[in-house]
XYZ file of C-alpha atoms in Angstrom:
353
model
C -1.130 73.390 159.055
C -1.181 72.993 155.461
C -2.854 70.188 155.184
C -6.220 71.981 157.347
C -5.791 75.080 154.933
C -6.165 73.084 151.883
C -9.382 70.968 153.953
C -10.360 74.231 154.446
C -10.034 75.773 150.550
C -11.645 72.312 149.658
C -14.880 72.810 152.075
C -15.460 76.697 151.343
C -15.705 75.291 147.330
C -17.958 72.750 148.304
C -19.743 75.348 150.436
C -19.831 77.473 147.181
C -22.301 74.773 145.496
C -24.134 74.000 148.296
C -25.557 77.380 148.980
C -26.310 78.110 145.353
C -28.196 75.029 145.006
C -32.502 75.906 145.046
C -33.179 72.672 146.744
C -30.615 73.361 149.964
C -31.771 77.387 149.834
C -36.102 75.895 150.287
C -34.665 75.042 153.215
C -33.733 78.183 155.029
C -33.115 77.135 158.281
C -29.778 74.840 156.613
C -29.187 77.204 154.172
C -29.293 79.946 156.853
C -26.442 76.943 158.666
C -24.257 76.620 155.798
C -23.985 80.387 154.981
C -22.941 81.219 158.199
C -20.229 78.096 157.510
C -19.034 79.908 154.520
C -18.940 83.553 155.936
C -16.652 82.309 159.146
C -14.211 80.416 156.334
C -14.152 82.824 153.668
C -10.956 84.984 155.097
C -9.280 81.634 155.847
C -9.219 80.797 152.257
C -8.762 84.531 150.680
C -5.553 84.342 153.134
C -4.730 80.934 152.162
C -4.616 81.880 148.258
C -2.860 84.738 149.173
C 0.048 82.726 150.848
C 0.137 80.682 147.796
C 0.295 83.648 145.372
C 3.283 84.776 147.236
C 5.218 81.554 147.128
C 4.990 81.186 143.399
C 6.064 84.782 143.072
C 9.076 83.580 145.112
C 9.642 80.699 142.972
C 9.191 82.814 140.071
C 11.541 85.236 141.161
C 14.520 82.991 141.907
C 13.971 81.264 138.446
C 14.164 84.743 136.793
C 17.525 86.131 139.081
C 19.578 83.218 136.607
C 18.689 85.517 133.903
C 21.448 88.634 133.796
C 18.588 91.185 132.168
C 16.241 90.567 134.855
C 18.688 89.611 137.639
C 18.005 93.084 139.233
C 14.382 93.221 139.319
C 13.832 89.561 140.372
C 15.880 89.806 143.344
C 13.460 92.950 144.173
C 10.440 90.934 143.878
C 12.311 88.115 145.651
C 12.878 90.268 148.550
C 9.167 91.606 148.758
C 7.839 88.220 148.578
C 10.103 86.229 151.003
C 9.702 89.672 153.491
C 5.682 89.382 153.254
C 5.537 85.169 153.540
C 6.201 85.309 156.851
C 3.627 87.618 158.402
C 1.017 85.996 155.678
C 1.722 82.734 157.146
C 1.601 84.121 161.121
C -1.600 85.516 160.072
C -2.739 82.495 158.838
C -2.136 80.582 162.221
C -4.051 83.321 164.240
C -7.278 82.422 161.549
C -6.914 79.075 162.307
C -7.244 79.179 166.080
C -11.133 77.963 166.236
C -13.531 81.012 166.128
C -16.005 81.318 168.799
C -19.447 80.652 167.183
C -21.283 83.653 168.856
C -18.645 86.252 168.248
C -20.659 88.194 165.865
C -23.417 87.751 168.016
C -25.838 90.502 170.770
C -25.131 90.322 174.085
C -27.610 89.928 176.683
C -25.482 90.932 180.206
C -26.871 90.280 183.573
C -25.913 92.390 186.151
C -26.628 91.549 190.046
C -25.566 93.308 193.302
C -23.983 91.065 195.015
C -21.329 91.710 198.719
C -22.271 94.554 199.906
C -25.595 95.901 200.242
C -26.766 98.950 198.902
C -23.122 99.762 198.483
C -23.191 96.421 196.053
C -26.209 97.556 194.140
C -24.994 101.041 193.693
C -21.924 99.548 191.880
C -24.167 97.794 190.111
C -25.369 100.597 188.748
C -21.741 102.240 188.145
C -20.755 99.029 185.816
C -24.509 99.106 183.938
C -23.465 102.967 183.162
C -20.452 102.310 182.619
C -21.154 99.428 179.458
C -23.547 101.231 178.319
C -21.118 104.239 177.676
C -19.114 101.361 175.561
C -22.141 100.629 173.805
C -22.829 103.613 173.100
C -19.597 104.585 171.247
C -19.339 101.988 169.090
C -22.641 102.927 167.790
C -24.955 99.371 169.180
C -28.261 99.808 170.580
C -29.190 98.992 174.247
C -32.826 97.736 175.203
C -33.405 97.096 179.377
C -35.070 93.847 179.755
C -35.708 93.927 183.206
C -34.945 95.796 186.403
C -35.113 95.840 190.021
C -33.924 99.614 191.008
C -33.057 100.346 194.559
C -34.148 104.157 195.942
C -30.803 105.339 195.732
C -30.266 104.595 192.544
C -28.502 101.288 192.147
C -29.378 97.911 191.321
C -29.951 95.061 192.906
C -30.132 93.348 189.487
C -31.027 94.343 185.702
C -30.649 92.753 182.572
C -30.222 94.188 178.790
C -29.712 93.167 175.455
C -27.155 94.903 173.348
C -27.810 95.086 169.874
C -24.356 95.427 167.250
C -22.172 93.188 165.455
C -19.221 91.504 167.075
C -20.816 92.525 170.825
C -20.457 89.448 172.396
C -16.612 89.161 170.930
C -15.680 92.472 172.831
C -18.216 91.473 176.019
C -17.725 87.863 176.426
C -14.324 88.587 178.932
C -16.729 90.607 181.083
C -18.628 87.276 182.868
C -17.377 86.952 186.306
C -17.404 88.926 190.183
C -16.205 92.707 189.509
C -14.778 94.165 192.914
C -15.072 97.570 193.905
C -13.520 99.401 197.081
C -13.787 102.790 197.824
C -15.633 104.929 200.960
C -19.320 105.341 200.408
C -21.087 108.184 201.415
C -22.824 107.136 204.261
C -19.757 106.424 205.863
C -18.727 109.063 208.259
C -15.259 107.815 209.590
C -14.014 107.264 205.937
C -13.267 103.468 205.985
C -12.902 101.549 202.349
C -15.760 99.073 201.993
C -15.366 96.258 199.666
C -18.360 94.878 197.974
C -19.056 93.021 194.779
C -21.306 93.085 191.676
C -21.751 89.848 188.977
C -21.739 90.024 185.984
C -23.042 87.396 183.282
C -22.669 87.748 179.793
C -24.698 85.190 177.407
C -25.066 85.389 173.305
C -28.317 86.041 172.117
C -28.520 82.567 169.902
C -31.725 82.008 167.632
C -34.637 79.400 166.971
C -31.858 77.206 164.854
C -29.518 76.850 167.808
C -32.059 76.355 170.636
C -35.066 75.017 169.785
C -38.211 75.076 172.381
C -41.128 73.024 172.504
C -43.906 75.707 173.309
C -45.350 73.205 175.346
C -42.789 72.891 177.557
C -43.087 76.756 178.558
C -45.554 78.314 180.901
C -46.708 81.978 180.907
C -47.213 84.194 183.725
C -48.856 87.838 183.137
C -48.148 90.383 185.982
C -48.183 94.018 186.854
C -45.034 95.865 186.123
C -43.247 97.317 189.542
C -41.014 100.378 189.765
C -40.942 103.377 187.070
C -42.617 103.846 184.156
C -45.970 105.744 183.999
C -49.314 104.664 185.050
C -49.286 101.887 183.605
C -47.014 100.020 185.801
C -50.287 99.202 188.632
C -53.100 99.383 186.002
C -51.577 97.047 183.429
C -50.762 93.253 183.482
C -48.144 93.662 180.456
C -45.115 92.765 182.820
C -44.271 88.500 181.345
C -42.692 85.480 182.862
C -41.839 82.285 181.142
C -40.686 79.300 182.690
C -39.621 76.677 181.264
C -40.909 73.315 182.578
C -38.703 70.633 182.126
C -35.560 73.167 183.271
C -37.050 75.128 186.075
C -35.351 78.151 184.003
C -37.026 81.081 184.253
C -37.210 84.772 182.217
C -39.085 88.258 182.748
C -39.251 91.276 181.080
C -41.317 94.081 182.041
C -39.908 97.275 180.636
C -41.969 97.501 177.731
C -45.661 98.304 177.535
C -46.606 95.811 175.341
C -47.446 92.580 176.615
C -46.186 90.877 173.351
C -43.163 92.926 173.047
C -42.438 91.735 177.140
C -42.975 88.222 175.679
C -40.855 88.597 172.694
C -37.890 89.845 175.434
C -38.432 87.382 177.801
C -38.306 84.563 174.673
C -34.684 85.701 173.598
C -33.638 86.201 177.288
C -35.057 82.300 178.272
C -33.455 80.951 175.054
C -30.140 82.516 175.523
C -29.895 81.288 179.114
C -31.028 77.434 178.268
C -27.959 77.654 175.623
C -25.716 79.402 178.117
C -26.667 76.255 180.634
C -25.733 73.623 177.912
C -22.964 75.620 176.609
C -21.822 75.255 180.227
C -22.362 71.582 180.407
C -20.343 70.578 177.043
C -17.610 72.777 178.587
C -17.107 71.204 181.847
C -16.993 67.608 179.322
C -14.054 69.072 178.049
C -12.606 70.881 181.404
C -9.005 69.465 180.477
C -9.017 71.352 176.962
C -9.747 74.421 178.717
C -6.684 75.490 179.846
C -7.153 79.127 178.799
C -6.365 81.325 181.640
C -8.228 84.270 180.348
C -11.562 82.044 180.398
C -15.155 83.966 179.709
C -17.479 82.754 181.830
C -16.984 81.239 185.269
C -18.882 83.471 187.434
C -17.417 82.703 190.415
C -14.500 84.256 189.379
C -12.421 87.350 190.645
C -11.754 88.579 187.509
C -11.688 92.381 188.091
C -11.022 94.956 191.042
C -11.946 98.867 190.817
C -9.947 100.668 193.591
C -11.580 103.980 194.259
C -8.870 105.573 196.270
C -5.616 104.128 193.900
C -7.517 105.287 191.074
C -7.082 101.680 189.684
C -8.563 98.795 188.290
C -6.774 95.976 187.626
C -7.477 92.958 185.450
C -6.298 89.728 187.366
C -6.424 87.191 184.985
C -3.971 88.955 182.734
C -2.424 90.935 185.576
C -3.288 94.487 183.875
C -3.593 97.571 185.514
C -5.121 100.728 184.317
C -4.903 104.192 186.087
C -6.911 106.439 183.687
C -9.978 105.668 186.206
C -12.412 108.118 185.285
C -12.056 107.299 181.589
C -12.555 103.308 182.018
C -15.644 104.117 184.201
C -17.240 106.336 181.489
C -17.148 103.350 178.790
C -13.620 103.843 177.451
C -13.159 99.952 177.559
C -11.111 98.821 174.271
C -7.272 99.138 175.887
C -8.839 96.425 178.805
C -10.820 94.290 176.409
C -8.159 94.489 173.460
C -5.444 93.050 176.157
C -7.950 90.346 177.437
C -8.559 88.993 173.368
C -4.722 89.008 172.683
C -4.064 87.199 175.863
C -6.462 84.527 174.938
C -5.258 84.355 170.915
C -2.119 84.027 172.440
C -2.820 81.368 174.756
C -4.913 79.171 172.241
C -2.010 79.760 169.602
C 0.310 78.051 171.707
C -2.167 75.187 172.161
C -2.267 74.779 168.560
C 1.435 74.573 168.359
C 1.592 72.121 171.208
């Protein structure tokens, strides 16, 4: 472990020069590269010297405790340092488990009705309220990208960008087939339907990480269907891209603005082509991935909301919460803070191993 720590110290000094030197910061898009580099690093090494610090306090201290005069207050410091090593070094292991890249990223999260019907679309409703409660308490904005609305209020798919620093860290755990049972409304003899809603959550990435060739994207202008004003059916603002050599495609037709649509559909295309080849490195390395928390197979049952229990319950970590009405109203943090130690955890032990 030592020996990466002092890699580590010996890159972030290196990193130092690098970024103060006017040829590397002409060129923003590797200065923009290396700065990042240096941010992610920087509490590794402030840790790091701390650790060190403490150990030649220690040494310090048991030199001193030969000396009768300052026997008394050496041991005192000895105590304090060899009680704080420990947890210094602990902490040091948990900085070392590789970061996720995106973690500080925005979220763009895909929601589609999926088993069920209009029962399925109406929970897909309940879990767009429901993150955009979260979302809203921890202070990040929320912009709808596009929508396809059902008349009783649910969806049978929308998509929106969240806006905040460290969203994708607290959202990434979300990807996967949520499960709801309870008895809609339009049943009379009070049976529990089960139906399902997915959920996809990708990092908004930028023009460094995925790079497009424009002329490998076509645009397609159309009129903008549901709510929104008169200018939904007089108004070709409503954008599609697709991207040629993929067969990916993105639309965004909340806005009014035909460039602002484009500008949507742009991050929402890029983000998805990175999610694709983010998916393809992964499945190089299936073997490695032996993370049981995972955060993004969406063919996964990762989450079941039981109406009539009052329940949901987590099954990849085996946690169940009962203070339904809370969770359901955006009150996320016990669920996601469970989900992010269970993974540390998991990925410490591979590091030991």
């Amino acid at each position: 472990m030592f020996q990466r720590l002092d890699d580590v110290e010996k890159r972030y000094e290196e990193l130092n020069g690098l970024i103060a030197d006017p040829e590397v910061i002409s060129k923003q898009n590797e200065w923009k590269k290396l700065m990042k580099e240096h941010s992610d690093i920087e509490e590794i090494v402030f840790k790091y010297r701390e650790y060190k610090t403490v150990s030649k306090d220690l040494e310090e201290a048991k030199e001193m405790m030969s000396d009768p005069e300052m026997k008394e207050l050496a041991e005192m410091e000895f105590e304090e340092a060899k009680e704080k090593l420990p947890k210094i070094e602990e902490e040091l292991k948990i900085l070392l488990i590789p970061k996720d890249p995106n973690d500080d990223n925005n979220v763009i999260c895909e929601i589609r009705g999926g088993a069920g019907g209009e029962e399925a679309a109406l929970f897909a409703g309940t879990l767009f309220r429901m993150y955009s409660m979260y979302a809203e308490k921890k202070h990040w904005k929320i912009d709808i990208l596009n929508e396809n609305a059902t008349e009783l209020g649910g969806y049978k798919e929308i998509s929106f960008m969240i806006t905040g620093k460290g969203a994708y860290s607290r959202f990434k755990f979300e990807s996967g087939v949520h499960r709801v049972q309870r008895v809609p409304d339009t049943e009379s003899s009070g049976r529990i339907h089960t139906s399902t809603a997915t959920v996809a959550v990708l990092p908004e990435v930028g023009e460094v990480e995925v790079e497009l060739n424009p002329a490998d994207i076509r645009m397609e202008v159309f009129r903008a269907s549901g709510a929104g004003g008169q200018h939904v059916n007089k108004t070709s603002s409503a954008v599609r891209l697709i991207h040629e050599p993929t067969g990916i495609v993105a639309e965004c037709q909340t806005e009014r603005s035909q460039v602002q649509n484009r500008e949507y559909a742009m991050r929402l295309l890029r983000s998805r082509i990175y999610d694709i080849e983010k998916e393809k490195q992964e499945s190089a390395v299936a073997n490695e991935r032996k993370s049981q928390v995972g955060s993004g197979d969406r063919s996964e049952k990762i989450r079941t909301y039981n109406y009539p229990q009052g329940r949901i319950t987590d099954h990849r970590i085996g946690l169940s919460i009962y203070q339904f009405e809370d969770f359901l109203n955006g009150n996320l943090d016990e669920m996601i803070d469970n989900l992010i130690a269970t993974d540390r955890a998991e990925k410490l032990k591979g590091n030991e191993e």
